[in-house]
């Protein structure tokens, strides 16, 4: 069995902190990731969300160029090509479409890449129609974590997720956690590795295991990389390899394994948040409708908007996309 080590740095732009603090963490996280890539030529970093890259581009152009170089070399994997990791239950159709539109354009223009793997590892649940919007955005694969096995049984950690309309996307559910937090490095790494191996499909012969600090930025620590380097032959029948979600899904396709098909929504996790802080939910939906109406008017009546109004549309959409973040829109 080959375990694809996914060195990632999940970051909540806001949660128990304000956006300005989240932006500080973006810069620290990006700089640390580049420094680790400089120090350890064998590793690969996985990082998603357009907002993260926009912040680096605006605040530290030199650091942004370091990232671009590592993306070009294949050692920095761009995933999750939407603006943020949104809530995937309350978010409206027009917003999903805008996430895809903005992300495709940005990553194509700035990095020359088409992001293949959608990445919502911290979103609380996933509506049955989501494969429609993911495939519409150009994604071929999807990585998620919630609901976990204790909340919803699935026929495997790698499966084809099919929407009611028939759209399908290869999907992987993370075992245990996308992060390895805590003081005891070995205990945390072994816990994630053993959970991934327990859920692995022998017919595929590959599985993913996620490593890195979560929530308030960060990423893989030096001590974690050192431990992994010393245990790349984890067991007689298990090899650890530094990899990326794209490479894992390529291995799945090459294996020829028949994947089970899941035809339902992926629920439930943190259900209480869906009735909390209703003002945010109302304002997000109202803003979505107003912006969509404005775009329809602009299409039907060219020249209706003056230059200032035209300039405001894209920033307004971005503010709205940010508000669909999975700890904002649900009210958590």
Short mmCIF file of N, CA, C and O in Angstrom, two decimals, residues 149-256:
data_model
loop_
_atom_site.label_atom_id
_atom_site.label_comp_id
_atom_site.label_asym_id
_atom_site.label_seq_id
_atom_site.Cartn_x
_atom_site.Cartn_y
_atom_site.Cartn_z
N UNK A 149 -17.08 9.22 9.37
CA UNK A 149 -17.68 7.88 9.39
C UNK A 149 -18.65 7.72 10.55
O UNK A 149 -19.68 7.04 10.42
N UNK A 150 -18.37 8.36 11.68
CA UNK A 150 -19.26 8.25 12.84
C UNK A 150 -20.57 9.00 12.62
O UNK A 150 -21.53 8.81 13.36
N UNK A 151 -20.61 9.86 11.58
CA UNK A 151 -21.82 10.63 11.29
C UNK A 151 -22.56 10.11 10.06
O UNK A 151 -23.77 10.29 9.94
N UNK A 152 -21.84 9.47 9.14
CA UNK A 152 -22.46 8.92 7.94
C UNK A 152 -21.59 7.82 7.38
O UNK A 152 -20.41 8.05 7.07
N UNK A 153 -22.14 6.66 7.25
CA UNK A 153 -21.38 5.54 6.66
C UNK A 153 -21.38 5.67 5.14
O UNK A 153 -22.40 5.96 4.52
N UNK A 154 -20.18 5.47 4.55
CA UNK A 154 -20.04 5.46 3.10
C UNK A 154 -19.40 4.14 2.69
O UNK A 154 -18.71 3.50 3.49
N UNK A 155 -19.60 3.72 1.45
CA UNK A 155 -19.07 2.41 1.01
C UNK A 155 -17.56 2.39 0.79
O UNK A 155 -17.01 1.36 0.42
N UNK A 156 -16.89 3.49 1.05
CA UNK A 156 -15.44 3.54 0.92
C UNK A 156 -14.98 4.98 1.05
O UNK A 156 -15.79 5.92 0.94
N UNK A 157 -13.67 5.18 1.26
CA UNK A 157 -13.19 6.56 1.37
C UNK A 157 -12.95 7.19 0.00
O UNK A 157 -12.76 8.40 -0.11
N UNK A 158 -12.97 6.38 -1.06
CA UNK A 158 -12.85 6.88 -2.43
C UNK A 158 -14.04 6.34 -3.22
O UNK A 158 -14.25 5.12 -3.28
N UNK A 159 -14.81 7.25 -3.80
CA UNK A 159 -16.05 6.83 -4.47
C UNK A 159 -16.42 7.84 -5.55
O UNK A 159 -15.83 8.93 -5.65
N UNK A 160 -17.37 7.45 -6.37
CA UNK A 160 -17.96 8.37 -7.35
C UNK A 160 -19.20 8.97 -6.73
O UNK A 160 -20.13 8.25 -6.33
N UNK A 161 -19.23 10.30 -6.64
CA UNK A 161 -20.39 10.98 -6.07
C UNK A 161 -21.24 11.50 -7.22
O UNK A 161 -20.75 12.26 -8.06
N UNK A 162 -22.49 11.08 -7.26
CA UNK A 162 -23.38 11.41 -8.38
C UNK A 162 -24.54 12.27 -7.91
O UNK A 162 -25.21 11.96 -6.93
N UNK A 163 -24.79 13.35 -8.64
CA UNK A 163 -25.91 14.25 -8.32
C UNK A 163 -27.20 13.69 -8.91
O UNK A 163 -27.17 12.78 -9.75
N UNK A 164 -28.36 14.23 -8.51
CA UNK A 164 -29.63 13.78 -9.10
C UNK A 164 -29.69 13.96 -10.61
O UNK A 164 -30.41 13.22 -11.29
N UNK A 165 -28.93 14.91 -11.17
CA UNK A 165 -28.94 15.12 -12.62
C UNK A 165 -27.98 14.20 -13.35
O UNK A 165 -27.95 14.18 -14.58
N UNK A 166 -27.15 13.45 -12.58
CA UNK A 166 -26.23 12.51 -13.20
C UNK A 166 -24.78 12.94 -13.27
O UNK A 166 -23.94 12.17 -13.75
N UNK A 167 -24.47 14.16 -12.81
CA UNK A 167 -23.07 14.59 -12.78
C UNK A 167 -22.30 13.74 -11.78
O UNK A 167 -22.77 13.50 -10.68
N UNK A 168 -21.10 13.32 -12.17
CA UNK A 168 -20.27 12.49 -11.28
C UNK A 168 -18.91 13.13 -11.07
O UNK A 168 -18.36 13.74 -11.99
N UNK A 169 -18.37 12.95 -9.86
CA UNK A 169 -17.03 13.42 -9.56
C UNK A 169 -16.36 12.44 -8.61
O UNK A 169 -16.98 11.94 -7.66
N UNK A 170 -15.08 12.11 -8.88
CA UNK A 170 -14.32 11.24 -7.98
C UNK A 170 -14.11 11.96 -6.66
O UNK A 170 -13.64 13.11 -6.65
N UNK A 171 -14.44 11.29 -5.57
CA UNK A 171 -14.44 11.94 -4.25
C UNK A 171 -13.66 11.12 -3.25
O UNK A 171 -13.72 9.89 -3.26
N UNK A 172 -12.93 11.82 -2.39
CA UNK A 172 -12.17 11.18 -1.31
C UNK A 172 -12.58 11.81 0.01
O UNK A 172 -12.59 13.03 0.16
N UNK A 173 -12.94 10.96 0.98
CA UNK A 173 -13.22 11.45 2.33
C UNK A 173 -12.01 11.20 3.22
O UNK A 173 -11.54 10.06 3.35
N UNK A 174 -11.50 12.25 3.85
CA UNK A 174 -10.32 12.16 4.70
C UNK A 174 -10.65 11.37 5.96
O UNK A 174 -11.68 11.59 6.60
N UNK A 175 -9.77 10.45 6.32
CA UNK A 175 -9.92 9.68 7.55
C UNK A 175 -9.34 10.48 8.72
O UNK A 175 -8.27 11.05 8.62
N UNK A 176 -10.07 10.50 9.79
CA UNK A 176 -9.68 11.12 11.06
C UNK A 176 -9.58 12.64 10.98
O UNK A 176 -10.38 13.34 11.57
N UNK A 177 -8.59 13.20 10.26
CA UNK A 177 -8.43 14.66 10.27
C UNK A 177 -7.54 15.11 9.12
O UNK A 177 -6.66 14.39 8.66
N UNK A 178 -7.78 16.38 8.68
CA UNK A 178 -6.90 16.98 7.67
C UNK A 178 -5.64 17.57 8.32
O UNK A 178 -4.76 18.07 7.63
N UNK A 179 -5.57 17.56 9.66
CA UNK A 179 -4.43 18.18 10.32
C UNK A 179 -3.83 17.24 11.37
O UNK A 179 -4.43 16.23 11.74
N UNK A 180 -2.64 17.60 11.83
CA UNK A 180 -1.94 16.85 12.87
C UNK A 180 -1.49 17.83 13.93
O UNK A 180 -0.33 18.27 13.95
N UNK A 181 -2.41 18.21 14.80
CA UNK A 181 -2.09 19.17 15.85
C UNK A 181 -1.80 18.44 17.15
O UNK A 181 -2.25 17.32 17.37
N UNK A 182 -1.06 19.11 18.01
CA UNK A 182 -0.73 18.52 19.30
C UNK A 182 0.77 18.45 19.51
O UNK A 182 1.56 18.58 18.58
N UNK A 183 1.17 18.26 20.76
CA UNK A 183 2.60 18.29 21.09
C UNK A 183 3.31 16.98 20.74
O UNK A 183 4.51 16.99 20.48
N UNK A 184 2.60 15.89 20.75
CA UNK A 184 3.24 14.60 20.52
C UNK A 184 3.22 14.28 19.03
O UNK A 184 2.24 13.76 18.50
N UNK A 185 4.30 14.61 18.35
CA UNK A 185 4.37 14.47 16.90
C UNK A 185 4.11 13.04 16.46
O UNK A 185 3.27 12.79 15.58
N UNK A 186 4.81 12.10 17.04
CA UNK A 186 4.69 10.71 16.59
C UNK A 186 3.28 10.17 16.80
O UNK A 186 2.73 9.52 15.90
N UNK A 187 2.68 10.46 17.94
CA UNK A 187 1.33 9.96 18.22
C UNK A 187 0.33 10.48 17.20
O UNK A 187 -0.50 9.73 16.68
N UNK A 188 0.41 11.77 16.89
CA UNK A 188 -0.53 12.37 15.94
C UNK A 188 -0.33 11.85 14.53
O UNK A 188 -1.30 11.56 13.82
N UNK A 189 0.93 11.73 14.12
CA UNK A 189 1.18 11.22 12.77
C UNK A 189 0.74 9.77 12.64
O UNK A 189 0.11 9.39 11.64
N UNK A 190 1.07 8.96 13.62
CA UNK A 190 0.65 7.55 13.57
C UNK A 190 -0.87 7.43 13.57
O UNK A 190 -1.43 6.55 12.89
N UNK A 191 -1.55 8.28 14.32
CA UNK A 191 -3.02 8.21 14.37
C UNK A 191 -3.62 8.47 12.99
O UNK A 191 -4.53 7.75 12.54
N UNK A 192 -3.13 9.49 12.28
CA UNK A 192 -3.64 9.77 10.94
C UNK A 192 -3.26 8.68 9.95
O UNK A 192 -4.06 8.27 9.10
N UNK A 193 -2.01 8.20 10.04
CA UNK A 193 -1.57 7.14 9.13
C UNK A 193 -2.37 5.86 9.34
O UNK A 193 -2.84 5.24 8.37
N UNK A 194 -2.55 5.46 10.58
CA UNK A 194 -3.28 4.22 10.86
C UNK A 194 -4.74 4.32 10.45
O UNK A 194 -5.32 3.35 9.95
N UNK A 195 -5.34 5.50 10.66
CA UNK A 195 -6.74 5.68 10.24
C UNK A 195 -6.86 5.60 8.72
O UNK A 195 -7.80 4.99 8.19
N UNK A 196 -5.92 6.23 8.01
CA UNK A 196 -5.95 6.18 6.54
C UNK A 196 -5.79 4.75 6.04
O UNK A 196 -6.50 4.31 5.13
N UNK A 197 -4.86 4.02 6.64
CA UNK A 197 -4.62 2.64 6.21
C UNK A 197 -5.82 1.74 6.51
O UNK A 197 -6.16 0.85 5.72
N UNK A 198 -6.48 1.98 7.62
CA UNK A 198 -7.66 1.18 7.98
C UNK A 198 -8.79 1.36 6.97
O UNK A 198 -9.58 0.45 6.73
N UNK A 199 -8.87 2.56 6.37
CA UNK A 199 -9.94 2.86 5.41
C UNK A 199 -9.53 2.63 3.96
O UNK A 199 -10.33 2.83 3.05
N UNK A 200 -8.27 2.26 3.72
CA UNK A 200 -7.76 2.14 2.35
C UNK A 200 -8.43 1.00 1.60
O UNK A 200 -8.78 -0.04 2.17
N UNK A 201 -8.60 1.21 0.30
CA UNK A 201 -9.18 0.21 -0.58
C UNK A 201 -8.04 -0.63 -1.19
O UNK A 201 -7.25 -0.12 -1.99
N UNK A 202 -7.93 -1.91 -0.86
CA UNK A 202 -6.83 -2.74 -1.38
C UNK A 202 -6.81 -2.80 -2.90
O UNK A 202 -5.74 -2.96 -3.51
N UNK A 203 -7.98 -2.70 -3.52
CA UNK A 203 -8.03 -2.76 -4.98
C UNK A 203 -7.36 -1.55 -5.62
O UNK A 203 -6.86 -1.64 -6.75
N UNK A 204 -7.35 -0.43 -4.92
CA UNK A 204 -6.67 0.76 -5.43
C UNK A 204 -5.18 0.69 -5.13
O UNK A 204 -4.34 1.03 -5.97
N UNK A 205 -4.84 0.27 -3.91
CA UNK A 205 -3.44 0.17 -3.53
C UNK A 205 -2.81 1.48 -3.13
O UNK A 205 -1.59 1.56 -2.92
N UNK A 206 -3.61 2.53 -3.02
CA UNK A 206 -3.14 3.86 -2.65
C UNK A 206 -4.16 4.49 -1.70
O UNK A 206 -5.35 4.18 -1.76
N UNK A 207 -3.68 5.40 -0.86
CA UNK A 207 -4.57 6.14 0.03
C UNK A 207 -3.89 7.46 0.37
O UNK A 207 -2.66 7.58 0.27
N UNK A 208 -4.67 8.46 0.78
CA UNK A 208 -4.09 9.74 1.19
C UNK A 208 -4.10 9.87 2.71
O UNK A 208 -5.04 9.42 3.38
N UNK A 209 -3.06 10.52 3.24
CA UNK A 209 -2.97 10.87 4.64
C UNK A 209 -2.53 12.33 4.74
O UNK A 209 -1.55 12.72 4.10
N UNK A 210 -3.26 13.12 5.53
CA UNK A 210 -3.04 14.56 5.58
C UNK A 210 -2.21 14.93 6.81
O UNK A 210 -2.42 14.42 7.91
N UNK A 211 -1.27 15.86 6.59
CA UNK A 211 -0.32 16.27 7.64
C UNK A 211 -0.23 17.79 7.63
O UNK A 211 -0.06 18.41 6.58
N UNK A 212 -0.32 18.41 8.82
CA UNK A 212 -0.14 19.85 8.91
C UNK A 212 -1.05 20.47 9.95
O UNK A 212 -2.07 19.89 10.33
N UNK A 213 -0.70 21.66 10.39
CA UNK A 213 -1.50 22.39 11.37
C UNK A 213 -2.74 22.94 10.68
O UNK A 213 -2.69 23.34 9.53
N UNK A 214 -3.85 23.00 11.40
CA UNK A 214 -5.09 23.49 10.80
C UNK A 214 -5.65 24.70 11.50
O UNK A 214 -5.16 25.13 12.54
N UNK A 215 -6.71 25.26 10.91
CA UNK A 215 -7.50 26.39 11.40
C UNK A 215 -6.77 27.72 11.33
O UNK A 215 -7.03 28.52 10.46
N UNK A 216 -5.85 28.01 12.24
CA UNK A 216 -5.23 29.35 12.24
C UNK A 216 -3.90 29.32 11.50
O UNK A 216 -2.89 29.81 12.00
N UNK A 217 -3.90 28.77 10.32
CA UNK A 217 -2.71 28.78 9.49
C UNK A 217 -1.70 27.73 9.89
O UNK A 217 -2.02 26.74 10.53
N UNK A 218 -0.47 27.97 9.48
CA UNK A 218 0.58 26.99 9.75
C UNK A 218 0.67 25.98 8.62
O UNK A 218 0.29 26.25 7.50
N UNK A 219 1.18 24.82 8.93
CA UNK A 219 1.37 23.78 7.93
C UNK A 219 2.20 22.68 8.53
O UNK A 219 2.28 22.55 9.75
N UNK A 220 2.84 21.86 7.71
CA UNK A 220 3.69 20.81 8.26
C UNK A 220 4.87 21.41 9.02
O UNK A 220 5.46 22.40 8.59
N UNK A 221 5.19 20.81 10.16
CA UNK A 221 6.31 21.28 10.97
C UNK A 221 7.58 20.52 10.58
O UNK A 221 7.51 19.40 10.08
N UNK A 222 8.74 21.12 10.85
CA UNK A 222 10.01 20.46 10.54
C UNK A 222 10.10 19.11 11.23
O UNK A 222 10.54 18.12 10.65
N UNK A 223 9.66 19.07 12.50
CA UNK A 223 9.76 17.81 13.24
C UNK A 223 8.89 16.72 12.62
O UNK A 223 9.22 15.54 12.69
N UNK A 224 7.76 17.12 11.99
CA UNK A 224 6.90 16.14 11.31
C UNK A 224 7.60 15.60 10.06
O UNK A 224 7.57 14.39 9.81
N UNK A 225 8.20 16.49 9.29
CA UNK A 225 8.90 16.05 8.08
C UNK A 225 10.08 15.15 8.44
O UNK A 225 10.31 14.12 7.79
N UNK A 226 10.79 15.51 9.48
CA UNK A 226 11.93 14.68 9.91
C UNK A 226 11.45 13.29 10.33
O UNK A 226 12.08 12.28 10.00
N UNK A 227 10.34 13.24 11.06
CA UNK A 227 9.82 11.93 11.49
C UNK A 227 9.38 11.12 10.28
O UNK A 227 9.67 9.92 10.18
N UNK A 228 8.68 11.75 9.36
CA UNK A 228 8.21 11.04 8.17
C UNK A 228 9.39 10.53 7.33
O UNK A 228 9.36 9.41 6.83
N UNK A 229 10.42 11.36 7.19
CA UNK A 229 11.59 10.92 6.43
C UNK A 229 12.25 9.70 7.04
O UNK A 229 12.82 8.86 6.34
N UNK A 230 12.15 9.59 8.36
CA UNK A 230 12.75 8.44 9.05
C UNK A 230 11.84 7.21 9.02
O UNK A 230 12.28 6.12 9.41
N UNK A 231 10.59 7.38 8.55
CA UNK A 231 9.63 6.26 8.56
C UNK A 231 8.95 6.08 7.21
O UNK A 231 7.78 5.67 7.14
N UNK A 232 9.65 6.38 6.13
CA UNK A 232 9.04 6.25 4.80
C UNK A 232 8.67 4.80 4.49
O UNK A 232 7.75 4.55 3.70
N UNK A 233 9.35 3.86 5.11
CA UNK A 233 8.93 2.46 5.03
C UNK A 233 8.21 2.16 6.35
O UNK A 233 8.76 1.57 7.28
N UNK A 234 6.96 2.63 6.39
CA UNK A 234 6.20 2.64 7.64
C UNK A 234 5.97 1.24 8.18
O UNK A 234 6.06 0.99 9.38
N UNK A 235 5.66 0.32 7.26
CA UNK A 235 5.55 -1.10 7.58
C UNK A 235 6.09 -1.88 6.40
O UNK A 235 6.38 -1.30 5.35
N UNK A 236 6.23 -3.18 6.58
CA UNK A 236 6.78 -3.99 5.48
C UNK A 236 5.98 -3.83 4.20
O UNK A 236 6.54 -3.86 3.09
N UNK A 237 4.68 -3.62 4.35
CA UNK A 237 3.81 -3.54 3.17
C UNK A 237 3.29 -2.13 2.92
O UNK A 237 2.34 -1.94 2.17
N UNK A 238 3.89 -1.13 3.58
CA UNK A 238 3.41 0.25 3.47
C UNK A 238 4.57 1.20 3.15
O UNK A 238 5.56 1.23 3.88
N UNK A 239 4.42 1.94 2.06
CA UNK A 239 5.42 2.94 1.67
C UNK A 239 4.80 4.33 1.72
O UNK A 239 3.69 4.54 1.19
N UNK A 240 5.47 5.27 2.37
CA UNK A 240 5.01 6.65 2.43
C UNK A 240 5.67 7.45 1.33
O UNK A 240 6.89 7.37 1.14
N UNK A 241 4.87 8.24 0.59
CA UNK A 241 5.43 9.06 -0.49
C UNK A 241 4.85 10.47 -0.37
O UNK A 241 3.68 10.66 -0.09
N UNK A 242 5.72 11.48 -0.57
CA UNK A 242 5.24 12.87 -0.60
C UNK A 242 4.49 13.07 -1.92
O UNK A 242 5.01 12.78 -3.00
N UNK A 243 3.27 13.59 -1.82
CA UNK A 243 2.42 13.59 -3.00
C UNK A 243 1.44 14.76 -2.94
O UNK A 243 1.62 15.72 -2.17
N UNK A 244 0.42 14.68 -3.77
CA UNK A 244 -0.63 15.70 -3.85
C UNK A 244 -1.95 15.01 -4.18
O UNK A 244 -1.96 13.88 -4.67
N UNK A 245 -3.07 15.68 -3.94
CA UNK A 245 -4.36 15.07 -4.30
C UNK A 245 -4.45 14.70 -5.78
O UNK A 245 -4.98 13.64 -6.13
N UNK A 246 -3.94 15.56 -6.66
CA UNK A 246 -3.99 15.23 -8.09
C UNK A 246 -3.27 13.91 -8.38
O UNK A 246 -3.77 13.07 -9.14
N UNK A 247 -2.11 13.73 -7.79
CA UNK A 247 -1.34 12.51 -8.04
C UNK A 247 -2.07 11.29 -7.47
O UNK A 247 -2.02 10.20 -8.06
N UNK A 248 -2.72 11.47 -6.33
CA UNK A 248 -3.48 10.35 -5.77
C UNK A 248 -4.60 9.94 -6.72
O UNK A 248 -4.78 8.75 -7.02
N UNK A 249 -5.37 10.91 -7.22
CA UNK A 249 -6.48 10.56 -8.10
C UNK A 249 -5.99 9.98 -9.42
O UNK A 249 -6.69 9.16 -10.03
N UNK A 250 -4.81 10.39 -9.88
CA UNK A 250 -4.23 9.76 -11.06
C UNK A 250 -3.93 8.29 -10.78
O UNK A 250 -4.14 7.42 -11.65
N UNK A 251 -3.44 8.00 -9.57
CA UNK A 251 -3.16 6.61 -9.20
C UNK A 251 -4.45 5.80 -9.10
O UNK A 251 -4.49 4.62 -9.47
N UNK A 252 -5.52 6.43 -8.61
CA UNK A 252 -6.82 5.76 -8.53
C UNK A 252 -7.28 5.37 -9.94
O UNK A 252 -7.71 4.22 -10.17
N UNK A 253 -7.19 6.31 -10.87
CA UNK A 253 -7.61 6.02 -12.24
C UNK A 253 -6.76 4.91 -12.86
O UNK A 253 -7.28 4.02 -13.55
N UNK A 254 -5.45 4.96 -12.60
CA UNK A 254 -4.55 3.96 -13.18
C UNK A 254 -4.75 2.58 -12.58
O UNK A 254 -4.43 1.57 -13.22
N UNK A 255 -5.29 2.51 -11.36
CA UNK A 255 -5.47 1.22 -10.70
C UNK A 255 -6.52 0.36 -11.38
O UNK A 255 -6.52 -0.87 -11.27
N UNK A 256 -7.47 1.00 -12.07
CA UNK A 256 -8.56 0.27 -12.70
C UNK A 256 -9.60 -0.23 -11.73
O UNK A 256 -10.53 -0.96 -12.12
#
